[in-house]
Coordinates of C-alpha atoms and ligand atoms in Angstrom, one line a residue:
M18 CA 24.4 13.2 20.7
A19 CA 25.3 12.0 17.2
L20 CA 25.3 8.6 15.6
S21 CA 27.4 8.1 12.5
F22 CA 27.8 5.2 10.1
R23 CA 31.3 4.4 8.8
I24 CA 31.8 2.1 5.8
C25 CA 34.2 -0.8 6.5
S26 CA 35.2 -2.7 3.4
S27 CA 37.7 -5.1 4.9
S28 CA 35.1 -7.5 6.4
P29 CA 31.6 -8.7 5.8
L30 CA 30.6 -6.0 8.2
I31 CA 29.0 -3.2 6.2
C32 CA 29.4 -0.3 8.6
R33 CA 29.9 0.7 12.2
A34 CA 27.6 2.9 14.2
T35 CA 29.5 5.0 16.7
L36 CA 28.0 7.1 19.5
S37 CA 29.4 10.2 20.9
N38 CA 28.7 11.4 24.5
G39 CA 25.5 10.9 26.6
D40 CA 24.6 8.4 29.3
N41 CA 24.2 4.6 28.6
S42 CA 20.5 4.3 28.4
R43 CA 20.3 7.2 26.0
N44 CA 23.0 5.7 23.9
Y45 CA 21.1 2.4 24.0
H46 CA 17.9 4.1 22.8
T47 CA 19.7 6.1 20.2
T48 CA 21.4 3.0 18.8
D49 CA 18.2 1.1 18.7
A50 CA 16.4 4.0 17.1
A51 CA 19.0 4.4 14.4
F52 CA 19.0 0.8 13.4
I53 CA 15.2 0.7 13.4
R54 CA 15.2 3.7 11.1
R55 CA 17.7 1.9 8.9
A56 CA 15.4 -1.1 8.8
A57 CA 12.5 1.1 7.8
D58 CA 14.5 2.8 5.1
L59 CA 15.6 -0.6 3.7
S60 CA 12.1 -1.8 3.7
E61 CA 11.0 1.1 1.6
M62 CA 13.4 0.1 -1.2
S63 CA 10.8 -2.3 -2.6
A64 CA 7.8 -0.1 -2.1
G65 CA 5.1 -1.1 -4.6
L66 CA 6.5 -4.6 -5.2
T67 CA 5.6 -6.3 -2.0
S68 CA 1.9 -5.5 -2.0
P69 CA -0.4 -6.9 -0.6
H70 CA 2.4 -7.8 1.9
P71 CA 4.1 -5.2 4.0
N72 CA 7.5 -3.6 3.3
F73 CA 10.0 -5.5 5.5
G74 CA 13.5 -4.6 6.4
C75 CA 16.0 -6.2 8.7
V76 CA 19.4 -5.1 10.1
I77 CA 21.7 -7.4 12.1
A78 CA 24.0 -5.5 14.5
T79 CA 26.7 -7.0 16.7
S80 CA 27.0 -6.1 20.4
S81 CA 29.7 -3.6 19.5
G82 CA 27.3 -1.7 17.3
K83 CA 28.5 -2.9 13.9
V84 CA 26.1 -3.7 11.1
A85 CA 26.8 -7.3 10.1
G86 CA 24.0 -7.8 7.6
E87 CA 21.0 -6.2 6.0
G88 CA 18.1 -7.4 4.0
Y89 CA 14.7 -6.4 2.7
L90 CA 11.7 -8.2 1.1
Y91 CA 12.2 -7.7 -2.6
A92 CA 8.7 -8.7 -3.7
Q93 CA 5.7 -10.7 -2.8
G94 CA 6.8 -14.3 -2.3
T95 CA 10.5 -13.8 -2.2
K96 CA 12.9 -14.6 0.7
P97 CA 12.1 -12.7 3.9
A98 CA 14.2 -9.7 4.9
E99 CA 15.3 -11.6 8.1
A100 CA 16.6 -14.6 6.1
L101 CA 18.6 -12.3 3.7
A102 CA 20.1 -10.3 6.6
V103 CA 21.3 -13.4 8.6
E104 CA 22.7 -14.8 5.4
A105 CA 24.6 -11.6 4.8
A106 CA 25.8 -11.5 8.4
G107 CA 26.9 -15.2 8.4
E108 CA 28.7 -16.1 11.7
F109 CA 28.3 -12.5 13.0
S110 CA 24.6 -13.3 13.6
R111 CA 25.4 -15.4 16.7
G112 CA 24.7 -13.3 19.8
A113 CA 23.7 -10.3 17.6
T114 CA 20.6 -8.1 17.7
A115 CA 18.1 -8.1 14.8
Y116 CA 16.3 -4.9 14.1
L117 CA 12.9 -5.2 12.2
N118 CA 10.7 -2.4 11.1
M119 CA 7.7 -4.7 11.6
E120 CA 7.0 -8.0 13.3
P121 CA 7.2 -10.7 10.6
G122 CA 3.9 -11.9 9.2
D123 CA 4.2 -15.5 10.2
C124 CA 1.6 -16.3 7.6
H125 CA -0.2 -19.6 7.0
G126 CA 2.4 -21.8 8.6
D127 CA 5.3 -20.2 7.0
H128 CA 7.9 -19.7 9.7
T129 CA 10.9 -18.8 7.5
A130 CA 11.6 -15.4 9.0
V131 CA 11.4 -16.5 12.6
S132 CA 13.3 -19.7 11.9
A133 CA 16.1 -17.8 10.2
L134 CA 16.6 -15.6 13.3
V135 CA 16.4 -18.5 15.7
Q136 CA 18.8 -20.8 13.7
A137 CA 21.3 -18.0 13.2
G138 CA 21.6 -17.6 17.0
I139 CA 20.2 -14.1 17.3
E140 CA 20.0 -13.1 21.0
R141 CA 17.8 -10.0 20.9
V142 CA 15.2 -8.7 18.4
V143 CA 14.0 -5.1 18.4
V144 CA 10.6 -4.6 16.6
G145 CA 9.5 -1.2 15.3
I146 CA 5.8 -2.1 15.2
R147 CA 3.7 -5.2 15.7
H148 CA 2.1 -6.7 12.6
P149 CA -1.1 -4.6 12.0
L150 CA -3.2 -7.5 10.8
Q151 CA -5.1 -9.0 13.7
H152 CA -4.6 -12.6 12.9
L153 CA -0.9 -12.2 12.5
R154 CA -0.4 -9.8 15.4
G155 CA 1.9 -11.1 18.1
S156 CA 2.5 -14.6 16.8
A157 CA 6.0 -14.1 15.6
I158 CA 6.9 -12.2 18.7
R159 CA 5.5 -15.0 20.9
E160 CA 7.4 -17.6 18.8
L161 CA 10.7 -15.7 19.1
R162 CA 10.3 -15.3 22.9
S163 CA 9.4 -19.1 23.2
H164 CA 13.0 -19.7 21.8
G165 CA 14.5 -17.6 24.6
I166 CA 15.1 -14.6 22.4
E167 CA 14.7 -11.2 24.1
V168 CA 12.2 -9.2 22.1
N169 CA 11.6 -5.5 22.6
V170 CA 8.8 -3.7 20.8
L171 CA 9.2 0.1 20.5
G172 CA 6.5 2.0 22.5
E173 CA 5.7 -1.1 24.6
D174 CA 8.9 -2.2 26.2
F175 CA 10.6 1.2 26.4
E176 CA 9.8 4.7 25.3
S177 CA 11.7 7.9 24.5
K178 CA 11.4 10.7 22.0
V179 CA 14.1 9.2 19.8
L180 CA 12.4 5.8 19.8
E181 CA 9.0 7.4 19.2
D182 CA 10.4 9.0 16.1
A183 CA 11.9 5.7 14.9
R184 CA 8.5 4.0 15.5
K185 CA 6.9 6.7 13.4
S186 CA 9.2 6.0 10.5
C187 CA 8.0 2.3 10.7
L188 CA 4.4 3.5 10.7
L189 CA 5.1 5.7 7.6
V190 CA 6.6 3.0 5.5
N191 CA 3.7 0.7 6.0
A192 CA 0.9 3.3 6.2
P193 CA -1.1 1.6 3.5
L194 CA -1.2 -1.7 5.3
I195 CA -2.0 0.0 8.6
H196 CA -4.9 1.8 7.0
R197 CA -6.1 -1.5 5.6
A198 CA -6.1 -3.0 9.1
C199 CA -8.2 -0.1 10.4
S200 CA -10.5 1.0 7.6
R201 CA -12.3 -0.2 4.5
V202 CA -10.5 1.9 2.0
P203 CA -7.0 1.9 0.5
F204 CA -4.5 4.5 1.6
S205 CA -5.0 7.4 -0.9
V206 CA -2.5 10.1 -1.8
L207 CA -3.7 13.2 -3.8
K208 CA -0.8 14.5 -5.9
Y209 CA -0.8 17.6 -8.1
A210 CA 1.5 20.1 -9.6
M211 CA 0.6 23.8 -9.4
T212 CA 1.9 27.2 -10.3
L213 CA 2.8 29.7 -7.7
D214 CA -0.5 31.3 -8.3
G215 CA -2.3 28.1 -7.5
K216 CA -3.3 26.8 -11.0
I217 CA -3.0 23.2 -12.2
A218 CA -3.5 24.2 -15.9
A219 CA -3.9 27.3 -18.1
S220 CA -7.4 28.5 -18.7
S221 CA -7.3 26.6 -22.0
G222 CA -6.8 23.4 -20.0
H223 CA -3.2 23.0 -21.2
A224 CA -1.0 21.7 -18.4
A225 CA 2.2 20.2 -19.9
W226 CA 4.2 21.0 -17.9
I227 CA 4.0 22.9 -14.7
S228 CA 6.6 21.0 -12.7
S229 CA 10.2 20.3 -13.7
K230 CA 11.5 17.1 -15.2
L231 CA 13.1 16.2 -11.8
S232 CA 9.7 16.6 -10.1
R233 CA 8.0 14.5 -12.7
T234 CA 10.6 11.7 -12.1
R235 CA 9.6 11.9 -8.5
V236 CA 6.0 11.4 -9.7
F237 CA 7.1 8.2 -11.6
E238 CA 8.6 6.9 -8.3
L239 CA 5.3 7.7 -6.5
R240 CA 3.4 5.8 -9.1
G241 CA 5.9 2.9 -8.9
G242 CA 5.1 2.7 -5.1
S243 CA 1.3 2.7 -5.6
D244 CA -1.1 -0.1 -6.6
A245 CA -3.1 2.2 -8.8
V246 CA -3.3 5.7 -10.2
I247 CA -6.7 7.3 -10.7
V248 CA -7.9 10.2 -12.8
G249 CA -11.3 11.7 -13.7
G250 CA -12.8 11.6 -17.2
N251 CA -11.9 15.3 -17.9
T252 CA -8.2 14.7 -17.3
V253 CA -8.4 11.9 -19.9
R254 CA -10.1 14.2 -22.4
Q255 CA -7.7 17.1 -21.8
D256 CA -4.4 15.4 -21.3
D257 CA -4.6 12.0 -22.9
P258 CA -2.2 10.8 -20.1
R259 CA -0.2 7.5 -20.0
L260 CA 0.1 7.3 -16.1
T261 CA 2.9 4.9 -16.3
A262 CA 5.9 4.7 -14.0
R263 CA 8.9 5.6 -16.2
H264 CA 11.7 5.9 -13.7
G265 CA 13.3 2.7 -15.0
Q266 CA 12.6 0.2 -12.3
G267 CA 9.9 -1.7 -10.4
H268 CA 6.3 -1.9 -10.6
T269 CA 3.7 -0.1 -12.8
P270 CA 0.4 0.6 -11.2
T271 CA -3.1 -0.2 -12.6
R272 CA -4.7 2.9 -14.2
I273 CA -8.2 3.8 -13.1
V274 CA -10.5 6.3 -14.8
M275 CA -13.6 7.5 -13.0
T276 CA -16.3 8.8 -15.3
Q277 CA -20.0 9.2 -14.9
S278 CA -20.8 10.0 -18.6
L279 CA -18.3 7.6 -20.2
D280 CA -18.0 10.3 -22.8
L281 CA -14.4 9.5 -23.5
P282 CA -12.3 9.4 -26.7
E283 CA -12.2 6.2 -28.7
K284 CA -8.5 6.5 -29.0
A285 CA -6.5 7.2 -25.8
N286 CA -3.1 6.2 -24.4
L287 CA -4.9 4.6 -21.5
W288 CA -6.7 2.1 -23.8
D289 CA -3.3 0.6 -24.7
V290 CA -3.2 -2.2 -22.1
S291 CA -0.2 -4.1 -23.6
E292 CA 2.0 -3.3 -20.7
V293 CA -0.3 -2.0 -17.9
S294 CA -4.0 -2.6 -17.3
T295 CA -6.7 0.1 -17.2
I296 CA -10.0 -0.1 -15.3
V297 CA -12.8 2.3 -16.1
V298 CA -15.3 2.8 -13.3
T299 CA -18.6 4.3 -14.4
Q300 CA -22.3 4.7 -13.6
R301 CA -24.4 1.7 -14.2
G302 CA -25.9 1.7 -17.7
A303 CA -23.6 4.4 -19.1
R304 CA -23.0 4.2 -22.9
K305 CA -23.2 0.4 -23.4
S306 CA -21.7 0.5 -26.9
F307 CA -18.7 2.4 -25.6
Q308 CA -18.3 -0.2 -22.8
K309 CA -18.2 -2.9 -25.5
L310 CA -15.5 -0.9 -27.4
L311 CA -13.4 -0.6 -24.3
A312 CA -13.8 -4.3 -23.5
S313 CA -12.7 -5.2 -27.1
K314 CA -9.5 -3.3 -26.4
G315 CA -8.9 -5.2 -23.1
V316 CA -10.0 -2.4 -20.8
E317 CA -12.0 -3.6 -17.8
V318 CA -15.2 -1.7 -17.2
V319 CA -16.9 -1.8 -13.7
E320 CA -20.3 -0.3 -13.3
F321 CA -21.5 1.3 -10.0
D322 CA -25.1 2.0 -8.9
M323 CA -23.7 5.0 -7.0
L324 CA -20.4 6.2 -8.6
N325 CA -18.7 8.2 -5.9
P326 CA -15.1 8.1 -4.5
R327 CA -16.1 6.2 -1.3
E328 CA -17.9 3.4 -3.1
V329 CA -15.1 3.1 -5.6
M330 CA -12.4 3.0 -2.9
E331 CA -14.3 0.4 -0.9
Y332 CA -14.5 -1.7 -4.1
F333 CA -10.8 -1.5 -4.7
H334 CA -10.1 -2.3 -1.0
L335 CA -12.0 -5.5 -1.5
R336 CA -10.0 -6.2 -4.6
G337 CA -6.9 -6.1 -2.5
Y338 CA -5.5 -2.6 -3.5
L339 CA -3.4 -1.1 -0.7
S340 CA -2.5 2.3 -2.0
I341 CA -3.9 4.6 -4.6
L342 CA -2.4 7.8 -6.1
W343 CA -5.0 10.4 -7.2
E344 CA -3.7 12.4 -10.2
C345 CA -7.0 13.9 -11.1
G346 CA -8.0 17.5 -11.5
G347 CA -9.8 19.7 -8.9
T348 CA -13.3 18.4 -9.6
L349 CA -12.7 14.8 -8.6
A350 CA -10.2 15.8 -6.0
A351 CA -12.8 17.9 -4.2
S352 CA -15.3 15.0 -4.3
A353 CA -12.6 12.6 -3.0
I354 CA -11.6 14.9 -0.1
S355 CA -15.3 15.5 0.8
S356 CA -15.8 11.8 0.9
S357 CA -12.8 11.5 3.4
V358 CA -11.0 9.0 1.2
I359 CA -7.8 11.1 0.8
H360 CA -5.2 10.5 3.5
K361 CA -2.2 12.4 2.3
V362 CA -1.5 15.3 -0.1
V363 CA 1.6 15.7 -2.2
A364 CA 1.9 19.1 -4.0
F365 CA 4.7 20.2 -6.3
V366 CA 4.7 24.0 -6.4
A367 CA 6.5 25.5 -9.4
P368 CA 7.9 29.0 -9.4
K369 CA 5.7 30.1 -12.3
I370 CA 2.7 32.3 -12.7
I371 CA 0.0 31.6 -15.3
G372 CA -2.9 33.7 -14.1
G373 CA -6.4 33.3 -15.5
S374 CA -9.5 33.6 -13.4
K375 CA -10.9 30.5 -15.1
A376 CA -7.7 28.4 -14.9
P377 CA -8.4 25.3 -12.8
S378 CA -7.1 24.9 -9.2
P379 CA -6.1 21.7 -7.5
V380 CA -9.2 21.3 -5.3
G381 CA -12.7 22.3 -6.4
D382 CA -15.6 23.3 -4.2
L383 CA -15.6 21.9 -0.7
G384 CA -18.5 24.1 0.4
M385 CA -16.4 26.0 3.0
V386 CA -17.0 29.7 3.5
E387 CA -14.7 30.7 6.3
M388 CA -10.9 30.2 6.6
T389 CA -11.5 28.6 10.0
Q390 CA -13.0 25.7 8.2
A391 CA -9.8 25.0 6.2
L392 CA -8.4 21.5 6.5
N393 CA -5.0 21.6 8.2
L394 CA -2.4 19.1 7.1
I395 CA -0.3 17.3 9.8
D396 CA 3.3 16.1 9.7
V397 CA 4.0 18.6 6.9
C398 CA 7.3 18.2 5.0
Y399 CA 9.0 20.6 2.7
E400 CA 11.6 19.6 0.2
Q401 CA 13.1 21.4 -2.8
V402 CA 13.1 19.3 -5.9
G403 CA 15.0 21.1 -8.7
P404 CA 13.3 24.5 -9.0
D405 CA 10.1 23.3 -7.4
M406 CA 9.0 23.0 -3.8
L407 CA 7.5 19.7 -2.7
V408 CA 5.0 20.1 0.1
S409 CA 3.4 17.0 1.6
G410 CA 1.4 16.2 4.7
F411 CA -1.4 14.1 6.0
L412 CA -5.1 15.0 5.9
Q413 CA -5.8 12.1 8.3
P414 CA -3.3 10.8 10.8
I415 CA -1.9 7.2 10.4
P416 CA -3.9 5.2 12.9
D417 CA -1.8 4.6 15.9
L418 CA -1.6 0.8 16.3
L419 CA -1.0 1.0 20.0
P420 CA -4.5 1.8 21.2
V421 CA -6.4 0.9 18.0
I422 CA -5.3 -2.7 17.5
P423 CA -4.8 -4.6 20.8
S424 CA -2.2 -7.4 20.8
E425 CA -3.6 -10.9 20.0
D426 CA -3.4 -11.9 23.7
A427 CA -5.6 -9.0 24.7
T428 CA -8.0 -9.3 21.8
V429 CA -11.7 -8.5 22.6
E430 CA -14.7 -8.8 20.3
I431 CA -15.0 -5.5 18.4
D432 CA -18.7 -5.7 18.6
P433 CA -20.0 -8.6 20.7
S434 CA -23.6 -8.0 19.5
V435 CA -22.6 -9.1 16.0
D436 CA -22.8 -12.9 15.6
P437 CA -20.6 -13.8 12.6
F438 CA -22.9 -16.9 12.1
E439 CA -26.1 -14.9 11.9
P440 CA -27.6 -16.0 8.5
S441 CA -28.5 -12.5 7.4
I442 CA -24.9 -11.3 7.5
I443 CA -22.7 -12.3 4.6
F444 CA -18.9 -12.2 5.3
F445 CA -16.5 -12.3 2.4
Y446 CA -13.0 -13.7 2.6
K447 CA -10.4 -11.0 2.0
T448 CA -7.1 -12.0 0.4
W449 CA -5.1 -10.9 3.4
D450 CA -7.3 -12.6 6.1
L451 CA -7.0 -16.1 7.4
Y452 CA -8.3 -18.4 4.6
G453 CA -7.7 -15.5 2.2
S454 CA -7.1 -18.1 -0.6
F455 CA -11.0 -18.4 -0.7
S456 CA -11.3 -14.7 -1.6
N457 CA -12.5 -14.0 -5.1
F458 CA -9.4 -11.9 -5.7
S459 CA -6.8 -14.3 -4.2
P460 CA -4.3 -15.4 -6.9
H461 CA -4.6 -19.0 -5.6
P462 CA -5.9 -21.5 -8.1
I463 CA -8.7 -23.9 -7.3
R464 CA -9.1 -27.4 -8.6
M465 CA -12.4 -29.2 -9.0
P466 CA -13.6 -32.6 -10.4
Y467 CA -15.0 -32.2 -13.9
G468 CA -18.0 -34.5 -13.4
E469 CA -19.6 -36.8 -10.9
E470 CA -18.0 -40.0 -12.2
N471 CA -15.0 -38.6 -14.0
D472 CA -11.5 -38.5 -12.6
D473 CA -10.6 -35.4 -14.7
Y474 CA -10.0 -32.2 -12.8
M475 CA -10.3 -28.6 -14.0
T476 CA -8.2 -25.8 -12.6
W477 CA -9.2 -22.1 -12.4
S478 CA -6.7 -19.4 -11.6
S479 CA -8.8 -18.0 -8.8
V480 CA -12.2 -18.3 -7.1
E481 CA -13.3 -15.4 -9.3
H482 CA -12.4 -17.4 -12.5
Y483 CA -14.4 -20.3 -11.2
Y484 CA -17.4 -17.9 -10.5
Q485 CA -17.3 -16.7 -14.0
V486 CA -18.1 -20.2 -15.3
P487 CA -21.7 -20.2 -16.5
H488 CA -24.0 -22.0 -14.1
N489 CA -25.2 -24.5 -16.7
S490 CA -21.6 -25.5 -17.5
P491 CA -20.7 -29.2 -16.9
C492 CA -17.7 -27.8 -15.0
K493 CA -19.9 -26.4 -12.2
M494 CA -19.1 -27.6 -8.7
V495 CA -20.2 -31.1 -8.0
S496 CA -18.4 -31.6 -4.7
C497 CA -16.7 -29.4 -2.3
S498 CA -13.1 -30.6 -2.7
F499 CA -11.2 -27.3 -2.6
K500 CA -7.5 -27.7 -2.9
T501 CA -5.6 -24.4 -2.5
T502 CA -1.9 -24.2 -3.4
Ligands
NDP16 N1 -1.3 19.8 -12.8 C1 -1.8 18.7 -12.4 O1 -1.3 18.1 -11.4 C2 -3.0 18.2 -13.0 C3 -3.7 19.0 -13.9 N2 -4.8 18.5 -14.5 C4 -5.6 19.4 -15.4 O2 -6.8 19.6 -14.8 C5 -7.8 19.8 -15.8 C6 -9.0 18.8 -15.6 O3 -9.5 19.1 -14.3 P1 -10.9 18.5 -13.9 O4 -12.0 18.8 -14.8 O5 -11.2 18.9 -12.5 O6 -10.6 16.9 -14.1 P2 -10.9 15.6 -13.2 O7 -9.7 14.7 -13.4 O8 -11.2 16.0 -11.8 O9 -12.1 15.0 -13.9 C7 -13.5 15.4 -13.5 C8 -14.4 14.3 -14.0 O10 -14.3 13.1 -13.2 C9 -15.4 12.3 -13.4 N3 -16.1 12.0 -12.1 C10 -16.6 10.7 -11.8 N4 -17.1 10.7 -10.6 C11 -17.0 11.9 -10.1 C12 -17.4 12.5 -8.9 N5 -18.0 11.8 -7.9 N6 -17.0 13.7 -8.6 C13 -16.4 14.5 -9.6 N7 -16.0 14.0 -10.8 C14 -16.3 12.7 -11.0 C15 -16.4 13.1 -14.3 O11 -16.1 12.6 -15.5 P3 -17.1 12.6 -16.8 O12 -17.3 14.0 -17.1 O13 -16.4 11.8 -17.8 O14 -18.3 11.9 -16.3 C16 -15.8 14.6 -14.1 O15 -16.1 15.4 -15.2 C17 -7.1 19.6 -17.1 O16 -6.8 20.8 -17.7 C18 -5.8 18.9 -16.7 O17 -4.8 19.2 -17.6 C19 -5.4 17.3 -14.2 C20 -4.7 16.5 -13.3 C21 -3.5 16.9 -12.6
AOF17 N1 0.8 18.7 -15.6 C1 1.5 18.0 -14.7 C2 1.0 16.8 -14.2 N2 -0.1 16.3 -14.7 C3 -0.6 14.9 -14.4 O1 0.2 14.0 -15.0 C4 -0.6 13.3 -16.1 C5 0.2 13.0 -17.3 O2 1.0 11.9 -17.0 P1 1.9 11.1 -18.2 O3 1.0 11.1 -19.4 O4 2.1 9.8 -17.7 O5 3.1 11.9 -18.3 C6 -1.7 14.3 -16.3 O6 -2.9 13.6 -16.8 C7 -2.0 14.7 -14.9 O7 -2.7 13.8 -14.1 N3 1.8 16.1 -13.3 C8 3.0 16.6 -12.9 O8 3.6 16.0 -12.0 N4 3.4 17.8 -13.3 C9 2.7 18.5 -14.3 O9 3.2 19.6 -14.7

């Protein structure tokens, strides 16, 4: 059975989906699957810009299978995909079906997405996946149903191979958020370019360039879709990289350098933070004078008692980072894989041979001695990019939301033996949780009275800014009158 999209320019309808042969229920599933996939594709158009929110896409289709309107969330804080789609569809929304790659995050009293669908007269909503965050999960679906709208969730209300594939595309476009919901580290992708004989540089360390220009543009896109790019100290010394996204649009990720020695050059492209910030993570106490030099250039230095990929990733998870692109050499890559923080691998293989028994390879020592120990990638994809072959796959599967996160109605205590009010346990607010505005890293400002008898108020950009105020400052907290905006 085939589904085709035909462009129609004479009306606000964008295109028409037509089905050929097959029985009705299969047609029904195929249509739903195709529109859900389209919603997932749309949602990915703003990858990197919506973080820490998910990528949302919405397609409004009439009962005759015509697309009446489409929308996707452009960036954090902009109009929801659902509102844009019903605006585009206009009167065609009445009685239509809305396809959403993900249940809307009906967050902190903001009902814009649900209201837009209800007010537009949508009759049925098909949802690819429920919202992965526990406190948002199920609320929008319940709200829509309370307005008499039929809501179908893929994998819950009906199942078939074609719908399962569509659901998978919804999991893929929001893999970073789903990992956030289920683990304590950001979603990490290890990317490298290697020659056909498996080298990521010549034995001299020279690596510019292995992959083609077209492949490197794809890398810029990957960077643009990530919250941060990370390299090891040796890559900074060898390559003096910029690590910017230069594909001409969108977001540029934070650059992170992981170095134990802090033995880095005084001048480097990464120390130019005029357009993008750089964070250097290092061992506590390493080269204090160099730390000062970096700070004077505007580079943030974060010291760790135990500098290893897991500690570093847990730290960036707490800072709200959703996705990290590892562009390091084999030494750090091996350490990151061994620490189980790499979820996906993206390799550009160039049809070149450089040779050299000492030339570096993409992954250093993992301590494996037999081929049976090799890590097998799953969901592997192959794509030709110019002269190169792009091979990608997952080292860890995307957690399946169905069994891992129960719906809000069926929520049970994860560990009933842990009492959240036990005094010895400290719980930190996270930006994406309920009351996330109290997190140190939330961008919400806080406002405090300046003194006991003074009507003046001081405002700090975030809780972290407030924390940085010296304890003996007259600005210190005198009463607990938090006002978050
Ligand atoms: N073709 C490609 O895609 C790429 C090629 N390259 C090439 O690879 C070569 C560099 O490879 P490589 O030396 O492996 O570089 P890495 O980027 O892996 O850097 C290794 C360094 O990372 C730092 N580090 C911090 N913590 C750890 C840890 N827990 N485990 C391991 N390392 C840690 C150390 O820095 P420190 O010594 O400062 O303490 C270490 O020396 C260069 O020739 C470069 O051109 C690099 C990236 C991609
Ligand atoms: N040599 C090599 C790559 N090398 C990676 O790209 C970094 C340089 O980035 P930039 O300075 O922003 O252009 C370098 O430090 C290393 O991490 N990448 C690739 O896609 N293909 C290549 O052939």
